[in-house]
Coordinates of C-alpha atoms in Angstrom, one line a residue:
Chain W
E1 CA -38.2 -42.4 -22.8
D2 CA -36.6 -39.0 -23.1
K3 CA -36.2 -37.9 -26.6
V4 CA -35.1 -34.9 -28.7
V5 CA -36.2 -34.5 -32.3
Q6 CA -34.7 -32.1 -34.7
S7 CA -36.0 -31.0 -38.1
P8 CA -35.3 -30.8 -40.9
L9 CA -32.6 -33.5 -40.9
S10 CA -30.8 -31.6 -43.7
L11 CA -31.2 -28.3 -45.5
V12 CA -29.5 -26.7 -48.5
V13 CA -29.8 -22.9 -48.9
H14 CA -28.0 -20.1 -50.8
E15 CA -25.8 -17.5 -49.2
G16 CA -27.9 -14.7 -47.8
D17 CA -31.0 -16.8 -47.0
T18 CA -32.5 -17.1 -43.5
V19 CA -32.9 -20.5 -42.0
T20 CA -34.9 -21.8 -39.0
L21 CA -33.9 -25.0 -37.4
N22 CA -36.4 -26.8 -35.1
C23 CA -35.9 -28.8 -31.9
S24 CA -38.7 -30.5 -30.0
Y25 CA -38.3 -32.5 -26.8
E26 CA -40.0 -34.8 -24.4
V27 CA -38.0 -35.3 -21.2
T28 CA -38.4 -35.8 -17.5
N29 CA -37.2 -32.9 -15.3
F30 CA -36.2 -30.5 -17.9
R31 CA -33.3 -28.3 -16.9
S32 CA -31.9 -26.5 -20.0
L33 CA -31.7 -26.7 -23.7
L34 CA -28.5 -26.2 -25.6
W35 CA -27.5 -25.6 -29.2
Y36 CA -24.2 -26.7 -30.6
K37 CA -22.5 -26.3 -34.0
Q38 CA -20.4 -29.2 -35.2
E39 CA -18.1 -29.0 -38.1
K40 CA -15.5 -31.7 -38.7
K41 CA -14.5 -31.8 -35.1
A42 CA -15.9 -31.1 -31.6
P43 CA -19.3 -29.5 -31.1
T44 CA -18.9 -25.9 -30.2
F45 CA -21.4 -24.3 -27.8
L46 CA -23.8 -21.7 -29.2
F47 CA -26.6 -21.1 -26.7
M48 CA -28.1 -22.4 -23.5
L49 CA -31.8 -21.7 -22.8
T50 CA -33.6 -22.1 -19.6
S51 CA -36.5 -19.7 -19.7
S52 CA -39.4 -19.5 -22.1
G53 CA -39.8 -16.5 -24.4
I54 CA -36.4 -15.0 -23.9
E55 CA -34.4 -14.7 -27.1
K56 CA -30.7 -15.3 -27.0
K57 CA -28.7 -13.6 -29.7
S58 CA -25.2 -13.8 -31.0
G59 CA -24.5 -12.0 -34.3
R60 CA -26.6 -13.5 -37.0
L61 CA -27.7 -16.4 -34.8
S62 CA -30.6 -16.3 -32.4
S63 CA -32.6 -18.9 -30.4
I64 CA -35.7 -19.0 -28.3
L65 CA -37.4 -21.6 -26.1
D66 CA -41.0 -22.5 -25.6
K67 CA -41.4 -24.6 -22.5
K68 CA -45.1 -24.9 -22.8
E69 CA -45.0 -26.3 -26.3
L70 CA -41.7 -28.1 -25.7
F71 CA -39.6 -26.8 -28.5
S72 CA -36.9 -24.4 -29.5
I73 CA -35.8 -22.8 -32.7
L74 CA -32.4 -21.6 -34.0
N75 CA -32.5 -18.8 -36.5
I76 CA -29.6 -17.9 -38.8
T77 CA -30.0 -14.8 -40.9
A78 CA -27.9 -13.8 -43.9
T79 CA -26.3 -17.2 -44.1
Q80 CA -22.7 -17.6 -45.2
T81 CA -20.8 -20.7 -46.5
G82 CA -19.0 -20.8 -43.1
D83 CA -22.4 -21.6 -41.5
S84 CA -22.3 -25.0 -43.2
A85 CA -22.3 -27.5 -40.4
I86 CA -24.4 -29.9 -38.3
Y87 CA -26.4 -28.1 -35.7
L88 CA -27.1 -30.1 -32.6
C89 CA -29.9 -29.5 -30.1
A90 CA -29.4 -31.1 -26.6
V91 CA -31.6 -31.1 -23.5
R92 CA -30.3 -31.4 -20.0
A93 CA -32.7 -33.6 -17.9
G94 CA -32.6 -34.8 -14.4
G95 CA -29.2 -33.3 -13.6
F96 CA -26.8 -35.7 -15.2
K97 CA -28.0 -36.9 -18.6
T98 CA -27.8 -34.8 -21.7
I99 CA -29.9 -36.0 -24.6
F100 CA -28.9 -35.0 -28.1
G101 CA -31.0 -34.8 -31.2
A102 CA -29.7 -36.3 -34.5
G103 CA -28.8 -32.9 -35.7
T104 CA -29.7 -30.8 -38.7
R105 CA -27.1 -30.8 -41.5
L106 CA -27.0 -27.4 -43.1
F107 CA -25.2 -26.7 -46.4
V108 CA -24.9 -23.1 -47.6
K109 CA -24.2 -22.7 -51.3
A110 CA -22.1 -19.8 -52.5
Chain I
N1 CA -6.5 -22.2 -20.6
A2 CA -6.2 -25.3 -22.7
G3 CA -9.4 -26.9 -23.8
V4 CA -10.5 -30.5 -23.4
M5 CA -7.8 -32.8 -24.6
Q6 CA -8.4 -36.2 -26.1
N7 CA -6.0 -38.8 -27.3
P8 CA -5.4 -40.5 -29.5
R9 CA -7.3 -38.6 -32.2
H10 CA -7.4 -41.7 -34.3
L11 CA -7.2 -45.3 -33.2
V12 CA -7.3 -48.5 -35.3
R13 CA -7.9 -51.8 -33.6
R14 CA -8.5 -55.3 -34.8
R15 CA -11.5 -57.2 -33.6
G16 CA -10.8 -58.7 -30.2
Q17 CA -8.3 -56.1 -29.1
E18 CA -8.7 -53.5 -26.4
A19 CA -9.2 -49.8 -27.0
R20 CA -8.2 -47.1 -24.4
L21 CA -9.4 -43.6 -25.0
R22 CA -8.2 -40.7 -22.8
C23 CA -9.7 -37.4 -21.9
S24 CA -8.2 -34.6 -19.9
P25 CA -10.8 -32.0 -18.9
M26 CA -10.4 -28.3 -18.9
K27 CA -8.5 -26.9 -16.0
G28 CA -10.9 -26.5 -13.0
H29 CA -13.5 -28.9 -14.4
S30 CA -14.3 -31.9 -12.3
H31 CA -17.2 -33.3 -14.3
V32 CA -16.6 -35.5 -17.3
Y33 CA -19.0 -36.9 -19.8
W34 CA -18.4 -39.5 -22.6
Y35 CA -20.5 -39.6 -25.8
R36 CA -20.5 -41.9 -28.8
Q37 CA -21.4 -40.6 -32.3
L38 CA -22.1 -43.1 -35.0
P39 CA -22.0 -42.0 -38.6
E40 CA -25.0 -39.9 -39.6
E41 CA -26.3 -39.9 -36.0
G42 CA -26.3 -37.6 -33.1
L43 CA -24.3 -37.8 -29.9
K44 CA -25.4 -40.6 -27.5
F45 CA -24.6 -40.2 -23.8
M46 CA -22.6 -43.0 -22.3
V47 CA -21.3 -42.1 -18.9
Y48 CA -20.9 -39.2 -16.5
L49 CA -18.1 -39.1 -14.0
Q50 CA -16.7 -37.0 -11.3
K51 CA -13.3 -37.5 -9.7
E52 CA -13.0 -41.1 -8.6
N53 CA -16.8 -41.6 -9.0
I54 CA -19.1 -42.9 -11.7
I55 CA -22.3 -40.9 -11.3
D56 CA -24.4 -42.1 -14.2
E57 CA -23.5 -44.9 -16.5
S58 CA -26.9 -45.5 -17.9
G59 CA -25.8 -45.1 -21.5
M60 CA -22.9 -47.5 -21.3
P61 CA -23.3 -51.0 -22.8
K62 CA -23.4 -53.6 -20.0
E63 CA -20.4 -55.6 -21.3
R64 CA -17.0 -54.7 -22.5
F65 CA -17.2 -51.0 -21.8
S66 CA -15.9 -49.3 -18.6
A67 CA -14.9 -45.8 -17.6
E68 CA -12.9 -44.3 -14.8
F69 CA -11.8 -40.8 -13.7
P70 CA -9.0 -41.3 -11.2
K71 CA -7.8 -38.7 -8.6
E72 CA -4.8 -38.0 -10.7
G73 CA -4.6 -38.2 -14.5
P74 CA -7.1 -38.3 -17.3
S75 CA -10.5 -40.0 -17.6
I76 CA -10.2 -43.3 -19.5
L77 CA -12.9 -45.0 -21.6
R78 CA -11.9 -48.6 -22.1
I79 CA -13.5 -51.0 -24.6
Q80 CA -12.5 -54.6 -24.3
Q81 CA -12.6 -57.1 -27.2
V82 CA -13.7 -54.5 -29.7
V83 CA -16.1 -55.4 -32.5
R84 CA -16.8 -53.7 -35.8
G85 CA -19.9 -52.1 -34.3
D86 CA -17.7 -50.2 -31.9
S87 CA -16.3 -48.1 -34.7
A88 CA -17.5 -44.5 -34.0
A89 CA -16.3 -41.1 -32.8
Y90 CA -16.0 -40.9 -29.1
F91 CA -16.3 -37.5 -27.6
C92 CA -15.5 -36.3 -24.1
A93 CA -16.9 -33.2 -22.6
S94 CA -16.2 -31.4 -19.3
S95 CA -18.0 -28.9 -17.2
P96 CA -17.4 -27.1 -13.9
G97 CA -20.8 -28.2 -12.6
T98 CA -24.0 -29.9 -13.6
E99 CA -27.4 -28.8 -14.9
F100 CA -26.9 -25.2 -15.7
Y101 CA -23.4 -25.3 -17.0
E102 CA -22.5 -25.8 -20.6
Q103 CA -20.3 -28.7 -21.6
Y104 CA -17.1 -28.1 -23.5
F105 CA -16.2 -30.8 -25.9
G106 CA -12.9 -32.3 -26.9
P107 CA -11.9 -33.0 -30.5
G108 CA -12.9 -36.7 -30.2
T109 CA -11.2 -40.0 -30.8
R110 CA -12.2 -41.8 -34.0
L111 CA -12.1 -45.5 -33.4
T112 CA -11.9 -47.8 -36.4
V113 CA -12.2 -51.6 -35.8
T114 CA -10.9 -53.7 -38.7

């Protein structure tokens, strides 16, 4: 069965810290891996990764995919309280289905 | 360009009633996905539709749940004879294509069954 596993499930850090969120997957016919940020509403898109070893970067956030070891990481540097959210990892497999992990709940303390 | 619209945002139903959730995709998007999110859990895929066609409903419960995306109008997720376990947030997402296109999410409908 296709699955996406995220770790840690929750994380509390102080402003200014750097965090690394993990996502591992086992799916049939991998197509792409996506990261979303979810606050108290709809998930908002962060990154889509399709190729191994190519880092995607947006401001203080970056992400990379390892298709050999079947995982991805999401890094956030110099965290701010506004980064507090649930970070969701999702894998597109077989064209139609998108499998989401349970999410990592990040809380950044001032 | 308006984003994905969902209504209602909050819906309260008594056990045994019907719930209808609506989703209008972004302009130009013909692919719609429905997800359910239970408290403290991730999003679970339910169904993927294109205009007038159900493409993949492997995540839908076999009974009481149905979905449609008519030629005109929004996509509808219908839950008949709701039970307490149906209480969840239901999100709709749309995309212009499959596989290598990101999905844009609506704000969700929070269904509470009393």
